[in-house]
Coordinates of C-alpha atoms in Angstrom, one line a residue:
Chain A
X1277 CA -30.9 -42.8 -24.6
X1278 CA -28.9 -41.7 -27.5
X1279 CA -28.5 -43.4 -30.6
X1280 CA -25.5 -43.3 -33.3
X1281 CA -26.1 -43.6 -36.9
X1282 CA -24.8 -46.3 -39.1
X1283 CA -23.4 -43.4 -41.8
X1284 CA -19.9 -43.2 -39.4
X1285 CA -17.5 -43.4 -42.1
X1286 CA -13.6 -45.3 -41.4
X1287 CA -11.3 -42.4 -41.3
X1288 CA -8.2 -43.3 -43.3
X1289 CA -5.6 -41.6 -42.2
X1290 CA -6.4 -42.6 -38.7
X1291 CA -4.2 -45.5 -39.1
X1292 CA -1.0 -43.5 -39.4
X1293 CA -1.2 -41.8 -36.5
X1294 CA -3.5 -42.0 -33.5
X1295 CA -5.0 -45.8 -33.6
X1296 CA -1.8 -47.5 -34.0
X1297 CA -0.1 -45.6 -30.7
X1298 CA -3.1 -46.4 -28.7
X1299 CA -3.3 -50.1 -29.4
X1300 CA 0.1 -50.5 -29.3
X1301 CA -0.1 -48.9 -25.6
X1302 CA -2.4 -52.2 -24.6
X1303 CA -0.1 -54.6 -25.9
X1304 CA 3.0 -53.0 -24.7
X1305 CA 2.2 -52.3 -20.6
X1306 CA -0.2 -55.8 -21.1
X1307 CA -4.2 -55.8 -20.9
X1308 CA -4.1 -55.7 -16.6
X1309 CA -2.6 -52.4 -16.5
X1310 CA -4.2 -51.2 -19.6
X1311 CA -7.8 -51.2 -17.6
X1312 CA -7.5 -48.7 -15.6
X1313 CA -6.6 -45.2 -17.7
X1314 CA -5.4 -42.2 -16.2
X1315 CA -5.1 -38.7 -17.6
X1316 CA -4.2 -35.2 -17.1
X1317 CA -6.1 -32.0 -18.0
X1318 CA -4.9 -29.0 -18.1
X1319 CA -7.5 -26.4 -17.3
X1320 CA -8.0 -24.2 -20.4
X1321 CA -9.1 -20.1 -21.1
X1322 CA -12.4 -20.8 -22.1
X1323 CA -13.0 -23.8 -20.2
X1324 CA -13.5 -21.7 -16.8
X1325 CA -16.4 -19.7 -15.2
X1326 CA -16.4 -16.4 -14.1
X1327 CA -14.8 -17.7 -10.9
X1328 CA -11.9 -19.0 -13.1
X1329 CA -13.4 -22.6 -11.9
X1330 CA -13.6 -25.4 -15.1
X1331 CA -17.1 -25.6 -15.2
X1332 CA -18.8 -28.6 -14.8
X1333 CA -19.8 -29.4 -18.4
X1334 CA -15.9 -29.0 -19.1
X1335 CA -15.6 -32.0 -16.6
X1336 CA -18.4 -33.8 -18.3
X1337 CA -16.3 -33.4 -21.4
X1338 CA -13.7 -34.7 -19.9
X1339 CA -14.9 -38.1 -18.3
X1340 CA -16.9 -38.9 -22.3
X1341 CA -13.3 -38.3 -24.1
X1342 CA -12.0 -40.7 -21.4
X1343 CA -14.6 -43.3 -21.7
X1344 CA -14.0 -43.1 -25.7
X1345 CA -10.2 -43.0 -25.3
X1346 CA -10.1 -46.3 -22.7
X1347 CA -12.6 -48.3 -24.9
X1348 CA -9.9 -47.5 -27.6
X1349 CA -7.4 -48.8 -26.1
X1350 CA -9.3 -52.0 -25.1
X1351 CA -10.6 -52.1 -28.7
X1352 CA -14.4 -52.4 -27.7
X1353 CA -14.6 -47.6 -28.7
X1354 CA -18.2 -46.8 -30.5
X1355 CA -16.2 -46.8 -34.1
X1356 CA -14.4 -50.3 -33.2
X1357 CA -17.8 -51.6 -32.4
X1358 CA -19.8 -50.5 -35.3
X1359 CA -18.6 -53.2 -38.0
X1360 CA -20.6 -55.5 -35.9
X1361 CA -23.5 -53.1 -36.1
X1362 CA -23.6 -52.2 -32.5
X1363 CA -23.1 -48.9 -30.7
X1364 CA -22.8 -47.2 -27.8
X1365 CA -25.0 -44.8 -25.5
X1366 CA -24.8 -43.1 -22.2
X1367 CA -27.8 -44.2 -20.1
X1368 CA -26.8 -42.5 -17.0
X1369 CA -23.7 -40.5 -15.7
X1370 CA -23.1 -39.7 -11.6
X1371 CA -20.7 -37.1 -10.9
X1372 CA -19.9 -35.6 -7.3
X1373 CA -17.4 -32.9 -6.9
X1374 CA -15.7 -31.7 -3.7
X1375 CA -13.5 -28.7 -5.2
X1376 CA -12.8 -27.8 -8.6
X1377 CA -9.4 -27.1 -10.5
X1378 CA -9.0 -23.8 -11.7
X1379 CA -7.7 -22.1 -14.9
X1380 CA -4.1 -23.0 -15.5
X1381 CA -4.4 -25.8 -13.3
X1382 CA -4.8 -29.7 -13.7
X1383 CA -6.9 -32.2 -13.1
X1384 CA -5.9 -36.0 -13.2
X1385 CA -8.5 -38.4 -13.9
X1386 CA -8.2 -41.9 -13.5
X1387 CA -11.1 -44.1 -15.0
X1388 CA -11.5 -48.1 -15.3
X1389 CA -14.7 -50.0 -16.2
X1390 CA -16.1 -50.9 -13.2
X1391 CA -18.7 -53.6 -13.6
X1392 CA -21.4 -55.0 -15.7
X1393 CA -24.7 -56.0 -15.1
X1394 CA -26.9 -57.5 -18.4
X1395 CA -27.5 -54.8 -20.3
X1396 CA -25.3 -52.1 -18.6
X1397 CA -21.8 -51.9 -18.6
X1398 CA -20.1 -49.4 -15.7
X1399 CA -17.2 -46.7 -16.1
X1400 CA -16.3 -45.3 -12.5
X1401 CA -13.8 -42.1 -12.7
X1402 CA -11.8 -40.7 -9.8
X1403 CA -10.8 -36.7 -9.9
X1404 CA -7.5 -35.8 -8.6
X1405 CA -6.1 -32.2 -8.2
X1406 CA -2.7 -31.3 -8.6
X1407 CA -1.8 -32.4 -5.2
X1408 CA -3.2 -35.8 -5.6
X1409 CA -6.2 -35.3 -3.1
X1410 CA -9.0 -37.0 -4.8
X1411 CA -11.3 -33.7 -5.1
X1412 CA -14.4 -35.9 -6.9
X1413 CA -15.5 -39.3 -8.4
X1414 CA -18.2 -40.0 -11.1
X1415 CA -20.1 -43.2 -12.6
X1416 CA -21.1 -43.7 -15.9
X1417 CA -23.9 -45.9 -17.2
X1418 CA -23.3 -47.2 -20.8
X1419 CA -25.4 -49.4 -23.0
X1420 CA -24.6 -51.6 -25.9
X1421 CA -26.9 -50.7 -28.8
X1422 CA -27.7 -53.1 -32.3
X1423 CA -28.4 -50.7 -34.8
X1424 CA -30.6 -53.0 -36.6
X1425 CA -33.2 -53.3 -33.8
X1426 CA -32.2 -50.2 -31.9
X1427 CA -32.6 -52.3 -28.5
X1428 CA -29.4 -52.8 -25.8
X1429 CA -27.8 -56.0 -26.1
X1430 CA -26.2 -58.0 -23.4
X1431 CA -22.8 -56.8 -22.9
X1432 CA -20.8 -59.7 -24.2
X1433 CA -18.2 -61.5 -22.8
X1434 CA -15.1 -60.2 -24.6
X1435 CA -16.3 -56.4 -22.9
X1436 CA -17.1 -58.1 -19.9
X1437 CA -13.6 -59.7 -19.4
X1438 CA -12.3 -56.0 -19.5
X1439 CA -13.6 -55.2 -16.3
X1440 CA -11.2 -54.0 -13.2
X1441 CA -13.1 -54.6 -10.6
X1442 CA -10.0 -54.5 -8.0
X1443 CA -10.5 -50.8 -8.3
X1444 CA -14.2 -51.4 -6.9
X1445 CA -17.1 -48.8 -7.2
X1446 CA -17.1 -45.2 -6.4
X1447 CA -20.8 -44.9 -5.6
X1448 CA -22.1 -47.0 -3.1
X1449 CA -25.8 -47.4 -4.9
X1450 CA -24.9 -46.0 -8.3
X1451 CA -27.9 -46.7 -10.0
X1452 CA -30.2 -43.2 -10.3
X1453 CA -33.8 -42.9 -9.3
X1454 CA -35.2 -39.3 -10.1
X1455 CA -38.9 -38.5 -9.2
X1456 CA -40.8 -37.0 -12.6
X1457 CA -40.9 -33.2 -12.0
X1458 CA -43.9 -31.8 -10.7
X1459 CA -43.9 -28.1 -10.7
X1460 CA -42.0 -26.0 -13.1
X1461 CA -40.4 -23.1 -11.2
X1462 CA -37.6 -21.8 -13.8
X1463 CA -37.6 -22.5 -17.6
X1464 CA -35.6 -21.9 -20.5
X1465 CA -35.4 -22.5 -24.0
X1466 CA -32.3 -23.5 -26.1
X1467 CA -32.4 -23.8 -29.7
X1468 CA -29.3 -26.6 -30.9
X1469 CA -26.9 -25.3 -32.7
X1470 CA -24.1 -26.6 -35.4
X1471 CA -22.0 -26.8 -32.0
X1472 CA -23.8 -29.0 -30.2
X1473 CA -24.0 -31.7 -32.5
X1474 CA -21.4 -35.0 -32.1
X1475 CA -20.3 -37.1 -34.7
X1476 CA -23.6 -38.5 -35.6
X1477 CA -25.3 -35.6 -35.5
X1478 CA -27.1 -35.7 -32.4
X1479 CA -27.0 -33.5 -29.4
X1480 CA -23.9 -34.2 -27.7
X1481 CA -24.8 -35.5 -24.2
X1482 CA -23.1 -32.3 -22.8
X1483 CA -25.1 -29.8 -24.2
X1484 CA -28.4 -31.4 -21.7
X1485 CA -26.1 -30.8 -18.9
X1486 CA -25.0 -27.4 -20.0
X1487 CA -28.6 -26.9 -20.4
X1488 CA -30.5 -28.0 -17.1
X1489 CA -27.4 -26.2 -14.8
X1490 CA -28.9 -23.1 -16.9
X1491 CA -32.1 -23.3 -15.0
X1492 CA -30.6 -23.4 -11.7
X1493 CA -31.1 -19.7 -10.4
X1494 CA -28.6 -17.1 -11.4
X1495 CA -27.8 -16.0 -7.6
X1496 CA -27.6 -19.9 -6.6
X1497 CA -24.9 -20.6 -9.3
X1498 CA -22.8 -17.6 -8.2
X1499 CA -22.9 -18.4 -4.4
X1500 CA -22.8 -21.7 -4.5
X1501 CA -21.0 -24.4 -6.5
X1502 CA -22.1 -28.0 -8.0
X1503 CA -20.9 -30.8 -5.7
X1504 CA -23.4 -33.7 -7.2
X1505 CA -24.9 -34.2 -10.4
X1506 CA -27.3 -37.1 -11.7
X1507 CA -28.1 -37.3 -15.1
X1508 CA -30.2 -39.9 -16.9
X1509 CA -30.2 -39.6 -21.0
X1510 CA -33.8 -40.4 -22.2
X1511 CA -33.6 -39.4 -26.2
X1512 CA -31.4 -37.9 -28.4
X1513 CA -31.9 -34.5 -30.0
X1514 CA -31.3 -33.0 -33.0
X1515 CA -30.3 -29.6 -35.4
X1516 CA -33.3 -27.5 -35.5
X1517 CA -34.8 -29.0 -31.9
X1518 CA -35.8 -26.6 -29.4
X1519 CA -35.5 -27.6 -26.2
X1520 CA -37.2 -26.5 -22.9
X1521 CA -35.3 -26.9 -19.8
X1522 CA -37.5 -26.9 -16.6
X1523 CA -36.4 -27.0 -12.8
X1524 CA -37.7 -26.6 -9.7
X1525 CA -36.1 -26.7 -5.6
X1526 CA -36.3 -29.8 -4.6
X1527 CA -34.4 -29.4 -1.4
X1528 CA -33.9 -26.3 0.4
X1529 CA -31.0 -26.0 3.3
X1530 CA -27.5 -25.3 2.9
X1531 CA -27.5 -27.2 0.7
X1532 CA -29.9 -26.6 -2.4
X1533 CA -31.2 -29.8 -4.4
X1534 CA -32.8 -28.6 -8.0
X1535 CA -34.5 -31.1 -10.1
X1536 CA -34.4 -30.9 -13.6
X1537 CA -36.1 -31.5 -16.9
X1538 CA -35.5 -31.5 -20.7
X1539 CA -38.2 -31.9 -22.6
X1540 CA -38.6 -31.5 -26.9
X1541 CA -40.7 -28.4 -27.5
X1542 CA -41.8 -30.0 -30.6
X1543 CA -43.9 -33.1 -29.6
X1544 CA -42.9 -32.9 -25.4
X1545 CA -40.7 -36.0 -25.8
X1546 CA -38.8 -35.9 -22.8
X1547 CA -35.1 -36.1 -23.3
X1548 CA -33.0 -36.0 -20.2
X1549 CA -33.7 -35.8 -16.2
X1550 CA -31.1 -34.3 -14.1
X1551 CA -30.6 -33.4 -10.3
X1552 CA -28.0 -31.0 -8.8
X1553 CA -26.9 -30.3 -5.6
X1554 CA -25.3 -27.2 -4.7
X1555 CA -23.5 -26.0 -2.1
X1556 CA -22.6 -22.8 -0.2
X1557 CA -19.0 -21.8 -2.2
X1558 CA -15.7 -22.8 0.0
X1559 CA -18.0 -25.6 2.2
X1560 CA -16.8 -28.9 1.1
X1561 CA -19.1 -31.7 1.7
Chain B
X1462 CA -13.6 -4.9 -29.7
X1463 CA -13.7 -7.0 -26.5
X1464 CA -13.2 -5.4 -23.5
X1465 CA -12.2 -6.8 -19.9
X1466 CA -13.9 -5.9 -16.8
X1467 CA -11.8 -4.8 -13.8
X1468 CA -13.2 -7.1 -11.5
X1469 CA -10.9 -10.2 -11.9
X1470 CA -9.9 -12.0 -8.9
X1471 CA -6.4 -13.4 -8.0
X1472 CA -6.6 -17.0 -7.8
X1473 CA -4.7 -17.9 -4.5
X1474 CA -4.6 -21.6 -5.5
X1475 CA -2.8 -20.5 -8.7
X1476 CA 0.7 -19.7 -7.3
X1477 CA 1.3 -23.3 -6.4
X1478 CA 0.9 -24.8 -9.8
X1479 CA 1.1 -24.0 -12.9
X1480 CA 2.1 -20.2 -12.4
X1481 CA 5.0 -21.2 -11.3
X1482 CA 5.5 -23.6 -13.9
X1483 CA 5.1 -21.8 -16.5
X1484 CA 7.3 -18.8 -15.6
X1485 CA 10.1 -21.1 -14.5
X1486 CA 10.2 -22.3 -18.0
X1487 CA 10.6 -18.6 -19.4
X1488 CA 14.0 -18.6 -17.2
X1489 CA 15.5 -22.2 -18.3
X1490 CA 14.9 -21.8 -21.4
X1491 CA 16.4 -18.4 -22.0
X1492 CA 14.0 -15.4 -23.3
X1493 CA 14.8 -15.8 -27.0
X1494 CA 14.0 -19.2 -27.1
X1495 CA 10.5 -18.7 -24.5
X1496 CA 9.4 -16.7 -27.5
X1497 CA 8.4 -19.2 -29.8
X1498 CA 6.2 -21.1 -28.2
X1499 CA 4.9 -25.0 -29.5
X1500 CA 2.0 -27.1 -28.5
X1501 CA 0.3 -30.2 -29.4
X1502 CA -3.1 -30.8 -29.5
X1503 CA -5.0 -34.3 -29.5
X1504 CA -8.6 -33.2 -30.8
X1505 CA -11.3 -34.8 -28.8
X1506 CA -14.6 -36.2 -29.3
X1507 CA -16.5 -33.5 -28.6
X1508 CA -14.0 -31.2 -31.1
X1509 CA -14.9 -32.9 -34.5
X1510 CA -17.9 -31.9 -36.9
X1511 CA -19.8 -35.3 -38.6
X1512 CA -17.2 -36.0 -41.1
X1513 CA -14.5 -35.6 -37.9
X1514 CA -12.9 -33.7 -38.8
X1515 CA -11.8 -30.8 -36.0
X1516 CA -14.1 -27.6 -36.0
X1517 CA -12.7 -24.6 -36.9
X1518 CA -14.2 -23.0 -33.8
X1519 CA -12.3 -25.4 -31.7
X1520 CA -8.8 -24.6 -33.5
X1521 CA -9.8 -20.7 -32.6
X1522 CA -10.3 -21.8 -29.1
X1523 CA -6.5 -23.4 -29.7
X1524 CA -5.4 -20.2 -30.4
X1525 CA -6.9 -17.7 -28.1
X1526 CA -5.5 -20.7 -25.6
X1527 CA -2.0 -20.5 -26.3
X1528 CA -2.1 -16.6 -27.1
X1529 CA -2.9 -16.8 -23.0
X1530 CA 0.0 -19.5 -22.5
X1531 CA 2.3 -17.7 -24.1
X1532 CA 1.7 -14.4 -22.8
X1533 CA 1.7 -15.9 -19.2
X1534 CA 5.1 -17.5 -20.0
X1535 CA 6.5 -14.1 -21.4
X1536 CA 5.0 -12.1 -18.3
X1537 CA 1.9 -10.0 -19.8
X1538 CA -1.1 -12.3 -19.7
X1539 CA -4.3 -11.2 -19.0
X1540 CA -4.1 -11.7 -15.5
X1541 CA -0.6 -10.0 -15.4
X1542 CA -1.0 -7.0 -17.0
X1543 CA -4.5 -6.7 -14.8
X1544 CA -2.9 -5.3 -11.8
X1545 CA -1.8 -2.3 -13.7
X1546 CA -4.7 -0.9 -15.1
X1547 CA -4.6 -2.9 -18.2
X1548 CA -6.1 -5.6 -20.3
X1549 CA -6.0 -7.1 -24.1
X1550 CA -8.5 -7.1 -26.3
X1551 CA -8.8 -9.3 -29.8
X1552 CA -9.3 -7.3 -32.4
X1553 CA -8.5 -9.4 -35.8
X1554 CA -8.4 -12.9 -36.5
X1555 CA -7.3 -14.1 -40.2
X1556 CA -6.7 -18.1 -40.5
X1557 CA -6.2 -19.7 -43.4
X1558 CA -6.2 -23.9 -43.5
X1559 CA -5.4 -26.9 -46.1
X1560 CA -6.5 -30.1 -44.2
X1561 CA -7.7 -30.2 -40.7
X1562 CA -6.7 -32.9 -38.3
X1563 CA -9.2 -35.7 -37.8
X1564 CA -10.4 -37.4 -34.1
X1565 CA -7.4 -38.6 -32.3
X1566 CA -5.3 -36.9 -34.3
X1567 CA -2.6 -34.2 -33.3
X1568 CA -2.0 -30.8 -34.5
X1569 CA 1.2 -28.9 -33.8
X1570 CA 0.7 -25.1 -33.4
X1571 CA 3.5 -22.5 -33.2
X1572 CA 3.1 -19.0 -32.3
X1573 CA 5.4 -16.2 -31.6
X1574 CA 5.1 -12.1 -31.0
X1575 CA 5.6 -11.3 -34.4
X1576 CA 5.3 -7.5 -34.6
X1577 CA 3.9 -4.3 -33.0
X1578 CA 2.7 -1.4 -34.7
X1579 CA 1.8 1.7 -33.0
X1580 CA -1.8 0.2 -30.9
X1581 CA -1.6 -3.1 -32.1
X1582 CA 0.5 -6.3 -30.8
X1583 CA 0.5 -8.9 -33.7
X1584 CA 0.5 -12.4 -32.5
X1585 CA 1.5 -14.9 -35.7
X1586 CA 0.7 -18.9 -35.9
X1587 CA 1.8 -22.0 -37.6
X1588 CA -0.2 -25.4 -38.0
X1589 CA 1.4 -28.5 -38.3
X1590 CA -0.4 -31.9 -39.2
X1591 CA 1.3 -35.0 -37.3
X1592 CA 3.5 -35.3 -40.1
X1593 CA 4.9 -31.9 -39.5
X1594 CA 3.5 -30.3 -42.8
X1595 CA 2.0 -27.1 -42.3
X1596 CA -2.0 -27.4 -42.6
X1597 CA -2.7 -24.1 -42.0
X1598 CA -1.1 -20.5 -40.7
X1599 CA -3.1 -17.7 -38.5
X1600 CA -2.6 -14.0 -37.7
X1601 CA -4.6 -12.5 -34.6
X1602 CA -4.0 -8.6 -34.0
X1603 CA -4.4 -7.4 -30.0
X1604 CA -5.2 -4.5 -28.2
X1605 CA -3.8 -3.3 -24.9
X1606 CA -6.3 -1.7 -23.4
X1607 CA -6.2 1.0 -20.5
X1608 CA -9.0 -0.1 -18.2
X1609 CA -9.9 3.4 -17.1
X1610 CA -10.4 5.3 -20.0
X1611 CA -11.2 2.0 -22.2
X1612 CA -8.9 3.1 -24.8
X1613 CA -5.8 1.6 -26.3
X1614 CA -2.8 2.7 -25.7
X1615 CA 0.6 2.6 -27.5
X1616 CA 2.3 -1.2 -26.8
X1617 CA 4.8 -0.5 -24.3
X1618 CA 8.3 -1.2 -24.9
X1619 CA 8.7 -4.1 -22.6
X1620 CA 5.9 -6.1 -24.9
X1621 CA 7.6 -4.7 -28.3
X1622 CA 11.0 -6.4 -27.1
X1623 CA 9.3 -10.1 -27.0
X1624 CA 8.7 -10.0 -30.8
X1625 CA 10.4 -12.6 -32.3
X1626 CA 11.0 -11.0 -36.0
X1627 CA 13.1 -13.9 -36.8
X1628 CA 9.9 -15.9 -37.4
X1629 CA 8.3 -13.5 -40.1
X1630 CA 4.7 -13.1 -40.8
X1631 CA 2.3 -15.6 -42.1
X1632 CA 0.2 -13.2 -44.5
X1633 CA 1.7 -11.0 -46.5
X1634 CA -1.1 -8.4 -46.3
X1635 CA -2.0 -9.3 -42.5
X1636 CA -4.6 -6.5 -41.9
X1637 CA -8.0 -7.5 -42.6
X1638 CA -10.8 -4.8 -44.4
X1639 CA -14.2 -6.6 -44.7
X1640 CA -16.8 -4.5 -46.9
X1641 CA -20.3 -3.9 -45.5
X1642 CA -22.9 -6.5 -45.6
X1643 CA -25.2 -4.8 -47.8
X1644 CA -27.6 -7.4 -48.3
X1645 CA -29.3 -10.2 -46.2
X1646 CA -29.5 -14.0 -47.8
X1647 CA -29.0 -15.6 -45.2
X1648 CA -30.2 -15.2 -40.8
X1649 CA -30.0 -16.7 -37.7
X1650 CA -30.7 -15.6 -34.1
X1651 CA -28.5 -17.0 -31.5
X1652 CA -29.6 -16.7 -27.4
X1653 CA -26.4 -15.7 -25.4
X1654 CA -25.9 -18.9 -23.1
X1655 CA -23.9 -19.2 -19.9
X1656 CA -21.4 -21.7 -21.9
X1657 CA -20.7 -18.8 -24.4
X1658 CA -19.6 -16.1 -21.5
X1659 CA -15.9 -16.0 -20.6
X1660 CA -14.0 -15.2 -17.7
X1661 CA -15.1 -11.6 -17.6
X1662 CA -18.9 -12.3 -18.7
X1663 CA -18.2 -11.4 -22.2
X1664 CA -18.8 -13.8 -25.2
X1665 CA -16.3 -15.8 -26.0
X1666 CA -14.6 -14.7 -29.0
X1667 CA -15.1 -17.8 -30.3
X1668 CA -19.2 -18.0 -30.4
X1669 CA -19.0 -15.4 -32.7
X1670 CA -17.0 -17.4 -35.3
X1671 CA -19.3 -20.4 -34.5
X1672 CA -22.6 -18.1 -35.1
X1673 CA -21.5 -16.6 -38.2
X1674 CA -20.3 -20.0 -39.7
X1675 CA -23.7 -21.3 -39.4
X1676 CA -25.3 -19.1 -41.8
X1677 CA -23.1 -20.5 -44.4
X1678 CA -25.9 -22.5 -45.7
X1679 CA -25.5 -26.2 -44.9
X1680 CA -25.3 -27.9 -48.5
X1681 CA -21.7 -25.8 -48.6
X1682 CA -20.8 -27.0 -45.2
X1683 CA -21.5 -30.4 -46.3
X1684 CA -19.6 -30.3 -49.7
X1685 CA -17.0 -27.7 -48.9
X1686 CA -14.3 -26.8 -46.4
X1687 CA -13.7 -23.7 -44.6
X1688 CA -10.4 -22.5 -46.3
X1689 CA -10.1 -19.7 -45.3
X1690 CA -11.5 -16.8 -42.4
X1691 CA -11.4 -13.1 -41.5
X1692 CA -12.5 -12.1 -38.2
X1693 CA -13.2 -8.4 -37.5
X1694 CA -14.5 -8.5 -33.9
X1695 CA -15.9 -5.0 -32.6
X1696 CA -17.9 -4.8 -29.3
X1697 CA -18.7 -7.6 -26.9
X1698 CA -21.8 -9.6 -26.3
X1699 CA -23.3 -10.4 -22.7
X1700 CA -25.8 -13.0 -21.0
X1701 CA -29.3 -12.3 -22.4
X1702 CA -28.2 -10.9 -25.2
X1703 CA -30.0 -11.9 -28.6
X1704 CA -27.4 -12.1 -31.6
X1705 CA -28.7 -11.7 -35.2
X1706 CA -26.5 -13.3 -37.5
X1707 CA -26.5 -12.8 -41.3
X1708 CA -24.6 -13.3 -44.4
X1709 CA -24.1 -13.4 -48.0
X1710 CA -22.3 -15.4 -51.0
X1711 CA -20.1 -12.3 -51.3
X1712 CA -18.1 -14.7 -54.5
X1713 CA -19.2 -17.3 -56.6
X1714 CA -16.9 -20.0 -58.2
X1715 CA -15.3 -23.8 -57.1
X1716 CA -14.1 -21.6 -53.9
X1717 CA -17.3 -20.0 -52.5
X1718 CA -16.8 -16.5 -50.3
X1719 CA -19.6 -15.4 -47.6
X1720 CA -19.3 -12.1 -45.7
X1721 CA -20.6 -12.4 -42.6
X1722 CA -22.3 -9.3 -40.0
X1723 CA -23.2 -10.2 -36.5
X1724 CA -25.3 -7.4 -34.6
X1725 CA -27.0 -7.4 -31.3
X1726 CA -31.2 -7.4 -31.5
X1727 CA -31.9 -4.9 -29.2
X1728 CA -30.0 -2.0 -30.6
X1729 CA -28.4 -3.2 -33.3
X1730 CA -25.0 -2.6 -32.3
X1731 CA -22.8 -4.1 -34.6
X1732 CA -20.4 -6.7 -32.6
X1733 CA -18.4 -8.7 -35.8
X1734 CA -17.7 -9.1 -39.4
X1735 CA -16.3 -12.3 -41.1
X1736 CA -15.5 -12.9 -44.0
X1737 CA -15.1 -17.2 -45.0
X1738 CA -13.9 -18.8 -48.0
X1739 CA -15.1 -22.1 -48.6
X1740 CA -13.6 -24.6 -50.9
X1741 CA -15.0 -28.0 -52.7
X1742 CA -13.9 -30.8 -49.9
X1743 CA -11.0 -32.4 -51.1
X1744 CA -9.3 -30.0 -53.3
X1745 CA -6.6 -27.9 -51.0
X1746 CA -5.8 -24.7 -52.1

C-alpha cells in the first residue's frame, strides 16, 4: 500500500492549460459518456524490448496515467482529492495480455471505473490493437486514503455515483489471492534510483513490477512472453532503499507460473507480491 | 559511441500500421515541408520529478523519440538504413532549458536535419511551452555507422539533401569539448537493469543522462534547475554491467556547473561525459 504525502503543492499554471480542457471535456459530452475513457498510445523507441514488443511495465504505465487522467476528468484525481486530506493508493492491479503492440504501433485503451466495494474502488481497462481486436484487459484495485490516520476510508458516495457498471467487469473473480513465497530460487537486488521516485517521493508502483519480471529467468523472458500479471502493493519504498526481488516456479508446463517477492533489505518489510504467467512466444492463450 | 548490433528483426506486423502511415505523410506533404517535423507532448504522471515538473531525462527520451520519427518519415531510420549495412549512433547531445512543462501540461518540440559535416549528421530542436514560447532548444550530433567495420562513414548524399538550412542552428558553437574529470566529489554506482537496455541490448542513451544527474548532490536538485546539459556519449553499456558515476562542481556562483564522467567498473572503460549547469529555481537564464 502506498501512501502520498501531504507536501503536494497546487501547481499554478496548471489552470491555464491542462485542468481547464479536461473538466471542460466532462461537462461538454455530459458525465454518462465521460465514465468511460478511452486513449491511444503510440508505441515509443525506448518503450520496446529487444523483440521491439512495449514491454509490460510500459503498459503498466500506461493503465496508472489512465486511472489519473479519468479521475481528472471526474474530479475525484489524487491532487483533486487532497484538500480534503485524502489520497489515493493502488492496492492491487490484474493485467492479462494476449499479444502485444509493437514499436511504432498503437494501442487503444479504454478504461471506466468498474465497481466499488467498502473500502475499494475498481478501474477495469480493455487493450485494443490497431485493428480493434481486444489483445488484453486489466483490473485495478484502488483505495481511498485519510492522510491524518493513514487508514482507507469508505469510498464515498459522490466517487461511487461515478461508477459504469454497464461496461461490467473484465475479470470474473478479480480479487488476488497470492500464497507467501516459500523457496527462493532467483534473486536480485535493485538499489532506487532518482528515477524511480513519483511525485511524492516514493517508489513509483512500476518500478516493483519492472523489478519482480527481472527475476523471471533470462531464457524464460526471451522465449516466452507475459500473458498474466497479479500484483498486490504492500508498502511503499523509498530513495536510498534496496530492494531484494525473489522468485521461484510455481507452475511448470507450457505455460510457466513464477511467484514473486519484494522485500526491504533494510528491516525485510515486505513491499509487493506478484505472479506471472508466461507463455511459449506466438501461442495465444 | 553507441553502436547497433546487426541482429534486428523486421517486424512483419509493422507494414500495416504505422509504417505506412508515416511514409504516406512524407508524400502529401511534399519533402520540404516532411523536413521539419512537430510534435506535442502531454507529460505524464510517471514523467514529472516531486516539484512536477517534467524530468529532463524524459524530454531526452522526447528527443531521441522523434529523431526516430522523423528519420522514419524521411526514409533513413534505424530500421531503414539496417538492411544496408548501416546504423546511427548518438554521439552529442547539448540542451539548454528556461522553464519545463509541468504534469498535464504540453510541450511542442520541433526538429529538423539541420546540417552535415563530413561524419556527422546534425539533428537541431526547438521547445515550445503551451503558449508557444520557446522553453528551451537542443542539438544532438549522429553517426552513421558501417556495421562491418564499425566505423563511420562520410553522410551520404541522399541524407545531406534532407537538411533543412532554412531553419538554422540553435547554438552558435554547437560542438561540445568537456575537460577531463580530474577529481572525484561526488560517486555513485548504478546496476545495468533490463528497463535501461534498448532495442539492441545497449543502454539507453538516456540512463546515462539520468546516472550522471544524480550525482549532482541533492540540496542543488532541490533548490536549482537544470539549465543547461552537454552530453559526450562514448561506448555503450550492456546487462550486468556496473556503471561508476562521478562528478564535480566544475563552477561556482548563483548558476552552479558539474562535469560529469561515467565509466564501466570492470575495466574502466570510459562510456560518457556531461557537463550540467544548474541554476537557482526560479530565475531563467
Amino acid at each position: 500500500m502506498r501512501k502520498q504525502s501531504s507536501t503536494m503543492r497546487p501547481n499554478p499554471t496548471l489552470a491555464n492549460t491542462a485542468e481547464y480542457a479536461m473538466v471542460g471535456r466532462a461537462q461538454e459530452v455530459g458525465m454518462e459518456k465521460a465514465r468511460y475513457l478511452e486513449e491511444t498510445y503510440t508505441v515509443r523507441f525506448y518503450e520496446v524490448d529487444t523483440q521491439r514488443r512495449v514491454t509490460v511495465p510500459t503498459i503498466c504505465n500506461y493503465l496508472q496515467e489512465m486511472a489519473d487522467n479519468h479521475a481528472f476528468i471526474l474530479g475525484f484525481a489524487v491532487d483533486q482529492v487532497l484538500p480534503k486530506g485524502l489520497t489515493w493508493v493502488l492496492s492491487r492491479l490484474h493485467l492479462r495480455m494476449k499479444t502485444y503492440p509493437c514499436w511504432r504501433e498503437t494501442l487503444r485503451i479504454a478504461t471506466w471505473p468498474s465497481e466499488v466495494r467498502k473500502l475499494f474502488a475498481f478501474r477495469d481497462y480493455k487493450l485494443l490493437n490497431a485493428q480493434k481486436e481486444e489483445i488484453g484487459h486489466a483490473t485495478s484495485d484502488w483505495l481511498l486514503l485519510d492522510l491524518n490516520t493513514m487508514k482507507p476510508i469508505l469510498i464515498p458516495d459522490s466517487i461511487q455515483q461515478n461508477r459504469a457498471t454497464e461496461h461490467g467487469r473484465v475479470f470474473v473473480a478479480p480479487t488476488i489471492k497470492l500464497p507467501e513465497l516459500d523457496r527462493v530460487e532467483h534473486e536480485k537486488i535493485f538499489q532506487v534510483r532518482q528515477s524511480d521516485l513519483d511525485i511524492n517521493q516514493h517508489v513509483n508502483n512500476v518500478s516493483y513490477i519492472e523489478w519482480a519480471l527481472e527475476t523471471a529467468p533470462e531464457e524464460v523472458r526471451q522465449t516466452h512472453q507475459l500473458t498474466e500479471l497479479q500484483v498486490v502493493f504492500r508498502a511503499a519504498g523509498q530513495y536510498g532503499d534496496e530492494v531484494v526481488s525473489q522468485s521461484r516456479l510455481l507452475e511448470e508446463g507450457p505455460h510457466k507460473a513464477y511467484l514473486h517477492r519484494l522485500q526491504r533489505k533494510g528491516d525485510g518489510k515486505k513491499m509487493t507480491d506478484v505472479k506471472s504467467i508466461w507463455a511459449p512466444t506466438g501461442i495465444t492463450t
